[in-house]
Amino acid sequence: MRTGLWSGVAGVLLFGLVSANAAVFEKTLSNGLKVIVKEDHRAPVLVQQIWYRAGSMDERTGTTGVAHVLEHMMFKGTKAVPMGEFSKRIAAAGGRENAFTSYDYTAYFQQLHKSKLPLAMQLESDRMSNLNLKAEEFGKEIKVVMEERRMRTDDEPHALMYEKLMAAAYQEHPYQHPIIGWMNDLEAMTATDAQEWYKTWYTPNNAVLVVAGDVQAKEVFKLAEKNYGKIKARPLPVRKNFTEQPQVGIKRITIKAPAELPHLVMSYHTPTLRDAAKDSLPYALEVLAGILDGNESARLNKALVREQQIASDIGAGYDSTARGPSMFTIEGTPSEGKTVADLEMAIRQQLMKIIQDGVSAEELQRIKAQVTANEVYKLDSVFYQAMQIGQMESIGLGHQAIPIMLKKLQEVTGQQVQDAAREIFKDENLTIATLDPQPLSGKSKKAGVTAHAR
Amino acid sequence: MRANILFILSCLFFANNALATPKIQHWQAPSGAQVYFVEDHDLPMLDVAVTFRAGNSFDDEAKFGVAMMAGGMLDAGVEGLSEDEIGLKLADIGAQKGGQFDADRAGMSIRTLSNKTERDVALSILAKILQQPLFPEAVLMREKVRMIAALKEAETKPESIAAKAFGKAVFGEHPYGRTLEVADVEKIQRADLVSFYQRNYGAKAAVVALMGDITRAEAEMIAQQLTANLPASSASRLAKLVKMHIDASEQRISHPATQSHILIGAPGIARNDPDYFPLYVGNYILGGGGFVSRLMSEIREKRGMAYSVYSYFMPMQQPGAFQLGLQTKKEQASEALKVTRATLREFVEKGVTEKELKAAKDNLIGGFSLRIDSNKKILDYLSVIGFYNLPLTYLDDFSGKIDKVTVVQISDAFKRRVHPDAMATIVVGAPEAKAGQ
């Protein structure tokens, strides 16, 4: 009876408000595993994500890429769940699954019907401590990872540019190494390297479990206790505190790769959020990115693509959330007949305009309206809601920071945006990468090819 | 007694099923447009998509590319609003605009807060984009230059080169296989856009999909508002027919990339094909089922030859492609091609096992709820159901149709429809390649 009444009241409230951050529950098991539940009862589905606070930034030189290689090996079986069975069982339950590795963390997920959480937890908790890492399987999978590197980076000029840019911009911080690893390190990597990584980082006290969807938090906590609770915590190595000393002058690099069009990337060093309630610069930079490129009529596209026609494409971005530092990046492709130098000058003019004249009240209001609307749209994806929680936990800000960040974004002033631009857009902060397109030797020179229009 | 219990159980089962799929309302607007609507007040937002029979298979042969440019420039300026003003006004209310274009369909979509203030602005702009596009000359000039640059860039990318050669080898002169050329773009005139729009953007060929926080009465008004002033064109003409049989062919095109991009395929099936479900389930087992398909097992798990390997049927108005694809380092391209072909051949010759079929059904049926777990996904289904004239019960019937598929049906359908000896093969970045055969 009481339950009935309560849910009735909650229903009425939700109808009126659609409180975006409603119903997040959290509990830490005695072994240190943090469990976070986001209830969302719109559809009879759920997502389980496990986030390990270990990403490529925790690697050492010589074994770059091992975080990602281990991610691949996590699908290769345990004693109880032999090779190939993990994926088969999730598929047989109607599920979808995958994993991803970033600079800051490694995460695994399954999307399933709401009745399948016990299976997902049983499988995920099993491979947290029982991975059966065989040299033979490693030998095959490392080849898959090398193919992935060829596909994503070596044969993709813009991705290659980004890799080289990071390596140039960061001289101390491990963000200088690509997540997928240098090819030479992949070639030299052994099953033992992967095993070491697993033993060091895959422990409940280094993980966050996020379950979102049509679930009851109480039930999730019970199941989590049953499946993950028995796994013993292990001491974690002391984490190094990486910094990046201030750059002392502009850096420029050129990348030669087979392509038709040149490309320009300009990245300025920036800080990230450390204290969601007290910091202000990262919020101003988020708004600044919106003013430059938050919609198709925002400053950069309007001025450089539509009016001056100096660029055929332009974009700007900044991410305020990371374990390490961040960069404010502007990139674009010059129009035919224009050079990267023309484009660089045009971009600098736009940045200078903000430094000198600031931004308008309309621009500021527009970005804030978009932020508000996006908070509603975000509720259409259970996966994304879980993702945001996992990310915030993994980088150390905690999911409680999410509503604080929204509030702080709404408080950003035009003066703060102008000050942020002045502080960040300095040459001694800047790394510029230029793609110098090379002909495809031996290629027959025929006109026109594009991705299929379907 | 037993019968009684069974009866009750099956009632429960159906009741559950009915709850699980969204209730689709369908009507014809006074304008003639077909409307598909799901009312859902869980979130204070609205998604709308309007699509037309205006993909590039409706282009005149001599004016290929006009359809794409017309679709892309609907929002390049309307009566009373420049392209910049459209962008700013939508951003001011946090609305998001999207476009859709393929060989069959062209359209626009919008996502907005359902609150009346925001919603009215968003819909009035969408109504203008659809019904009063100006196709400004200056924007066309600029977009032509940008498109030509993008085409030239694509020409250097192995995946684009492979897709272009594949389209030509599989579809010949049919627009499903045709790729835009620089010369096509250079020819496009503003008058072409206007006349294509007048011909193909009529209300009778429009499908309006609405999903979200509005009432039926509101949905009726919106659908009419978005389509009442569309051009008074008759239904667009039928596209050319796809020639189903092709001869075996193989092209090797050189490229400096470290990997070879391999594509194999032939014309496949149309949306309304009676073999759709056996082929769909069969393909899940062959190369559609993520980490558990045969191609994944042979190429990636057993041999470590590729990161990505897949097969799919692309069901269109007319038969779209059946395609297998992978990327692998050059030195082992021939070996990977051999394994892929052998896997396909064995699949067609020997069919699937009961165990494989059960696993496929378990996934496709058990995962059905994931297909409709968001407004966005439901909106997409509404558009597809409307455009391809699928039954309103498509979602309700989906699991049942999958469940009825048998091992024999799959084997029979693949033998009749998939011919490994009559397929096109493209290898871009082949080590032994001669330039552009």
Short mmCIF file of C-alpha atoms in Angstrom, two decimals, chain B residues 223-425:
data_model
loop_
_atom_site.label_atom_id
_atom_site.label_comp_id
_atom_site.label_asym_id
_atom_site.label_seq_id
_atom_site.Cartn_x
_atom_site.Cartn_y
_atom_site.Cartn_z
CA ALA B 223 1.19 17.04 -40.53
CA GLN B 224 -1.06 19.33 -42.54
CA GLN B 225 1.01 22.40 -41.68
CA LEU B 226 4.14 20.65 -43.01
CA THR B 227 2.62 19.43 -46.26
CA ALA B 228 -0.35 21.59 -47.31
CA ASN B 229 1.76 23.86 -49.49
CA LEU B 230 4.06 21.33 -51.08
CA PRO B 231 4.25 21.50 -54.88
CA ALA B 232 1.25 20.02 -56.65
CA SER B 233 3.18 17.31 -58.43
CA SER B 234 1.92 13.90 -59.33
CA ALA B 235 3.78 10.90 -57.94
CA SER B 236 7.34 10.72 -59.17
CA ARG B 237 8.20 8.38 -61.99
CA LEU B 238 9.48 4.88 -61.40
CA ALA B 239 13.19 4.39 -61.34
CA LYS B 240 14.96 2.10 -63.77
CA LEU B 241 14.97 -1.61 -62.87
CA VAL B 242 18.00 -3.29 -61.36
CA LYS B 243 19.43 -6.00 -63.59
CA MET B 244 19.66 -8.97 -61.26
CA HIS B 245 22.22 -11.18 -62.95
CA ILE B 246 25.82 -10.13 -63.18
CA ASP B 247 28.86 -12.01 -64.45
CA ALA B 248 31.72 -12.81 -62.15
CA SER B 249 34.36 -10.09 -62.20
CA GLU B 250 37.44 -9.10 -60.26
CA GLN B 251 39.21 -5.75 -60.20
CA ARG B 252 42.46 -4.95 -58.50
CA ILE B 253 43.19 -1.26 -58.07
CA SER B 254 46.52 -0.07 -56.72
CA HIS B 255 46.77 2.23 -53.71
CA PRO B 256 49.62 3.14 -51.34
CA ALA B 257 47.59 2.27 -48.18
CA THR B 258 48.95 -0.45 -45.91
CA GLN B 259 45.71 -2.41 -46.09
CA SER B 260 43.73 -3.82 -48.96
CA HIS B 261 40.02 -3.04 -48.96
CA ILE B 262 38.05 -6.01 -50.25
CA LEU B 263 34.41 -5.94 -51.35
CA ILE B 264 32.46 -8.87 -52.81
CA GLY B 265 28.82 -8.84 -53.85
CA ALA B 266 25.92 -8.72 -56.26
CA PRO B 267 22.39 -7.29 -56.43
CA GLY B 268 20.46 -8.57 -53.40
CA ILE B 269 16.90 -8.01 -52.29
CA ALA B 270 14.18 -5.39 -52.19
CA ARG B 271 12.27 -4.30 -49.08
CA ASN B 272 9.15 -6.26 -50.00
CA ASP B 273 10.98 -9.43 -51.00
CA PRO B 274 9.23 -12.64 -49.86
CA ASP B 275 12.66 -14.09 -48.96
CA TYR B 276 13.45 -11.13 -46.72
CA PHE B 277 13.26 -12.91 -43.37
CA PRO B 278 15.10 -16.16 -44.30
CA LEU B 279 17.85 -14.08 -45.89
CA TYR B 280 17.97 -11.67 -42.96
CA VAL B 281 18.27 -14.45 -40.38
CA GLY B 282 20.70 -16.37 -42.59
CA ASN B 283 22.89 -13.32 -43.00
CA TYR B 284 23.00 -12.83 -39.24
CA ILE B 285 24.71 -16.22 -39.12
CA LEU B 286 26.99 -15.54 -42.10
CA GLY B 287 28.29 -12.07 -41.32
CA GLY B 288 25.69 -9.86 -39.71
CA GLY B 289 25.81 -11.03 -36.13
CA GLY B 290 28.54 -8.94 -34.57
CA PHE B 291 31.15 -11.07 -32.84
CA VAL B 292 29.44 -14.41 -33.41
CA SER B 293 29.15 -14.67 -37.21
CA ARG B 294 30.95 -17.22 -39.36
CA LEU B 295 32.95 -14.58 -41.22
CA MET B 296 34.05 -13.07 -37.89
CA SER B 297 35.08 -16.48 -36.66
CA GLU B 298 37.00 -17.50 -39.80
CA ILE B 299 38.71 -14.19 -40.61
CA ARG B 300 39.17 -12.54 -37.22
CA GLU B 301 38.98 -15.10 -34.41
CA LYS B 302 40.79 -17.99 -36.09
CA ARG B 303 43.26 -16.12 -38.27
CA GLY B 304 43.62 -12.57 -36.90
CA MET B 305 43.37 -11.23 -40.44
CA ALA B 306 41.05 -8.26 -39.98
CA TYR B 307 39.51 -6.00 -37.42
CA SER B 308 36.26 -5.65 -39.31
CA VAL B 309 34.58 -8.23 -41.55
CA TYR B 310 30.87 -8.31 -42.38
CA SER B 311 28.12 -9.17 -44.81
CA TYR B 312 24.75 -7.52 -45.32
CA PHE B 313 21.72 -7.18 -47.54
CA MET B 314 20.72 -3.59 -48.20
CA PRO B 315 16.99 -3.83 -48.84
CA MET B 316 15.78 -0.91 -50.95
CA GLN B 317 12.77 -0.06 -53.10
CA GLN B 318 14.46 -2.23 -55.67
CA PRO B 319 17.07 -4.86 -54.88
CA GLY B 320 19.98 -3.19 -53.12
CA ALA B 321 23.39 -4.80 -52.75
CA PHE B 322 24.35 -8.00 -51.01
CA GLN B 323 27.86 -7.20 -49.85
CA LEU B 324 30.76 -8.78 -47.99
CA GLY B 325 33.64 -6.60 -46.90
CA LEU B 326 36.89 -6.52 -44.94
CA GLN B 327 40.22 -4.71 -44.66
CA THR B 328 43.47 -6.59 -44.22
CA LYS B 329 47.18 -5.86 -44.64
CA LYS B 330 48.21 -6.02 -48.27
CA GLU B 331 50.52 -8.98 -48.02
CA GLN B 332 47.70 -11.30 -46.98
CA ALA B 333 44.91 -9.87 -49.14
CA SER B 334 44.80 -12.87 -51.47
CA GLU B 335 44.69 -15.32 -48.58
CA ALA B 336 41.90 -13.35 -46.87
CA LEU B 337 39.95 -13.19 -50.11
CA LYS B 338 40.26 -16.96 -50.48
CA VAL B 339 38.98 -17.62 -46.94
CA THR B 340 36.09 -15.17 -47.36
CA ARG B 341 35.00 -16.75 -50.62
CA ALA B 342 35.28 -20.26 -49.20
CA THR B 343 33.20 -19.25 -46.18
CA LEU B 344 30.49 -17.82 -48.41
CA ARG B 345 30.54 -20.81 -50.73
CA GLU B 346 30.24 -23.29 -47.91
CA PHE B 347 27.43 -21.27 -46.38
CA VAL B 348 25.45 -21.26 -49.62
CA GLU B 349 26.13 -24.93 -50.38
CA LYS B 350 25.62 -26.43 -46.95
CA GLY B 351 23.33 -23.94 -45.24
CA VAL B 352 23.11 -23.47 -41.48
CA THR B 353 22.72 -25.83 -38.53
CA GLU B 354 19.74 -25.99 -36.19
CA LYS B 355 22.01 -24.78 -33.42
CA GLU B 356 23.10 -21.73 -35.40
CA LEU B 357 19.51 -20.95 -36.31
CA LYS B 358 18.42 -21.15 -32.69
CA ALA B 359 21.25 -18.83 -31.63
CA ALA B 360 20.26 -16.34 -34.34
CA LYS B 361 16.60 -16.39 -33.33
CA ASP B 362 17.49 -16.04 -29.67
CA ASN B 363 19.43 -12.90 -30.46
CA LEU B 364 17.02 -11.32 -32.92
CA ILE B 365 13.89 -12.06 -30.90
CA GLY B 366 15.47 -11.60 -27.46
CA GLY B 367 16.96 -8.31 -28.57
CA PHE B 368 13.79 -6.93 -30.11
CA SER B 369 13.15 -4.52 -27.23
CA LEU B 370 16.50 -2.85 -27.95
CA ARG B 371 15.27 -1.93 -31.43
CA ILE B 372 12.52 0.28 -30.09
CA ASP B 373 13.93 1.60 -26.81
CA SER B 374 14.13 5.26 -27.80
CA ASN B 375 12.05 7.90 -29.57
CA LYS B 376 14.77 8.21 -32.19
CA LYS B 377 14.65 4.53 -33.10
CA ILE B 378 10.85 4.48 -33.23
CA LEU B 379 10.85 7.57 -35.46
CA ASP B 380 13.17 5.80 -37.89
CA TYR B 381 10.86 2.79 -38.01
CA LEU B 382 7.87 5.04 -38.68
CA SER B 383 9.66 6.57 -41.66
CA VAL B 384 10.68 3.19 -43.06
CA ILE B 385 7.23 1.66 -42.56
CA GLY B 386 5.66 4.65 -44.28
CA PHE B 387 8.12 4.94 -47.12
CA TYR B 388 8.22 1.27 -48.04
CA ASN B 389 4.54 0.77 -47.34
CA LEU B 390 5.18 -1.96 -44.79
CA PRO B 391 2.23 -3.19 -42.70
CA LEU B 392 1.40 -1.13 -39.61
CA THR B 393 1.91 -4.35 -37.68
CA TYR B 394 5.53 -4.61 -38.92
CA LEU B 395 6.98 -4.27 -35.41
CA ASP B 396 4.34 -6.53 -33.85
CA ASP B 397 4.98 -9.18 -36.50
CA PHE B 398 8.77 -8.97 -36.45
CA SER B 399 9.50 -11.59 -33.79
CA GLY B 400 6.91 -13.99 -35.14
CA LYS B 401 8.35 -13.80 -38.65
CA ILE B 402 11.85 -14.44 -37.35
CA ASP B 403 10.60 -17.36 -35.29
CA LYS B 404 8.98 -19.03 -38.32
CA VAL B 405 12.20 -19.13 -40.35
CA THR B 406 13.55 -22.68 -40.82
CA VAL B 407 16.91 -24.17 -41.72
CA VAL B 408 15.42 -25.35 -45.00
CA GLN B 409 14.07 -21.89 -45.87
CA ILE B 410 17.46 -20.29 -45.29
CA SER B 411 19.24 -22.88 -47.38
CA ASP B 412 16.66 -22.62 -50.13
CA ALA B 413 16.65 -18.82 -50.17
CA PHE B 414 20.44 -18.51 -50.22
CA LYS B 415 20.76 -21.11 -53.02
CA ARG B 416 18.24 -19.24 -55.16
CA ARG B 417 19.36 -15.71 -54.38
CA VAL B 418 23.10 -15.73 -53.64
CA HIS B 419 25.44 -16.95 -56.38
CA PRO B 420 29.11 -16.99 -55.37
CA ASP B 421 30.06 -17.68 -59.00
CA ALA B 422 28.33 -14.56 -60.25
CA MET B 423 29.69 -11.84 -58.05
CA ALA B 424 31.87 -8.77 -58.37
CA THR B 425 35.09 -8.57 -56.39
#
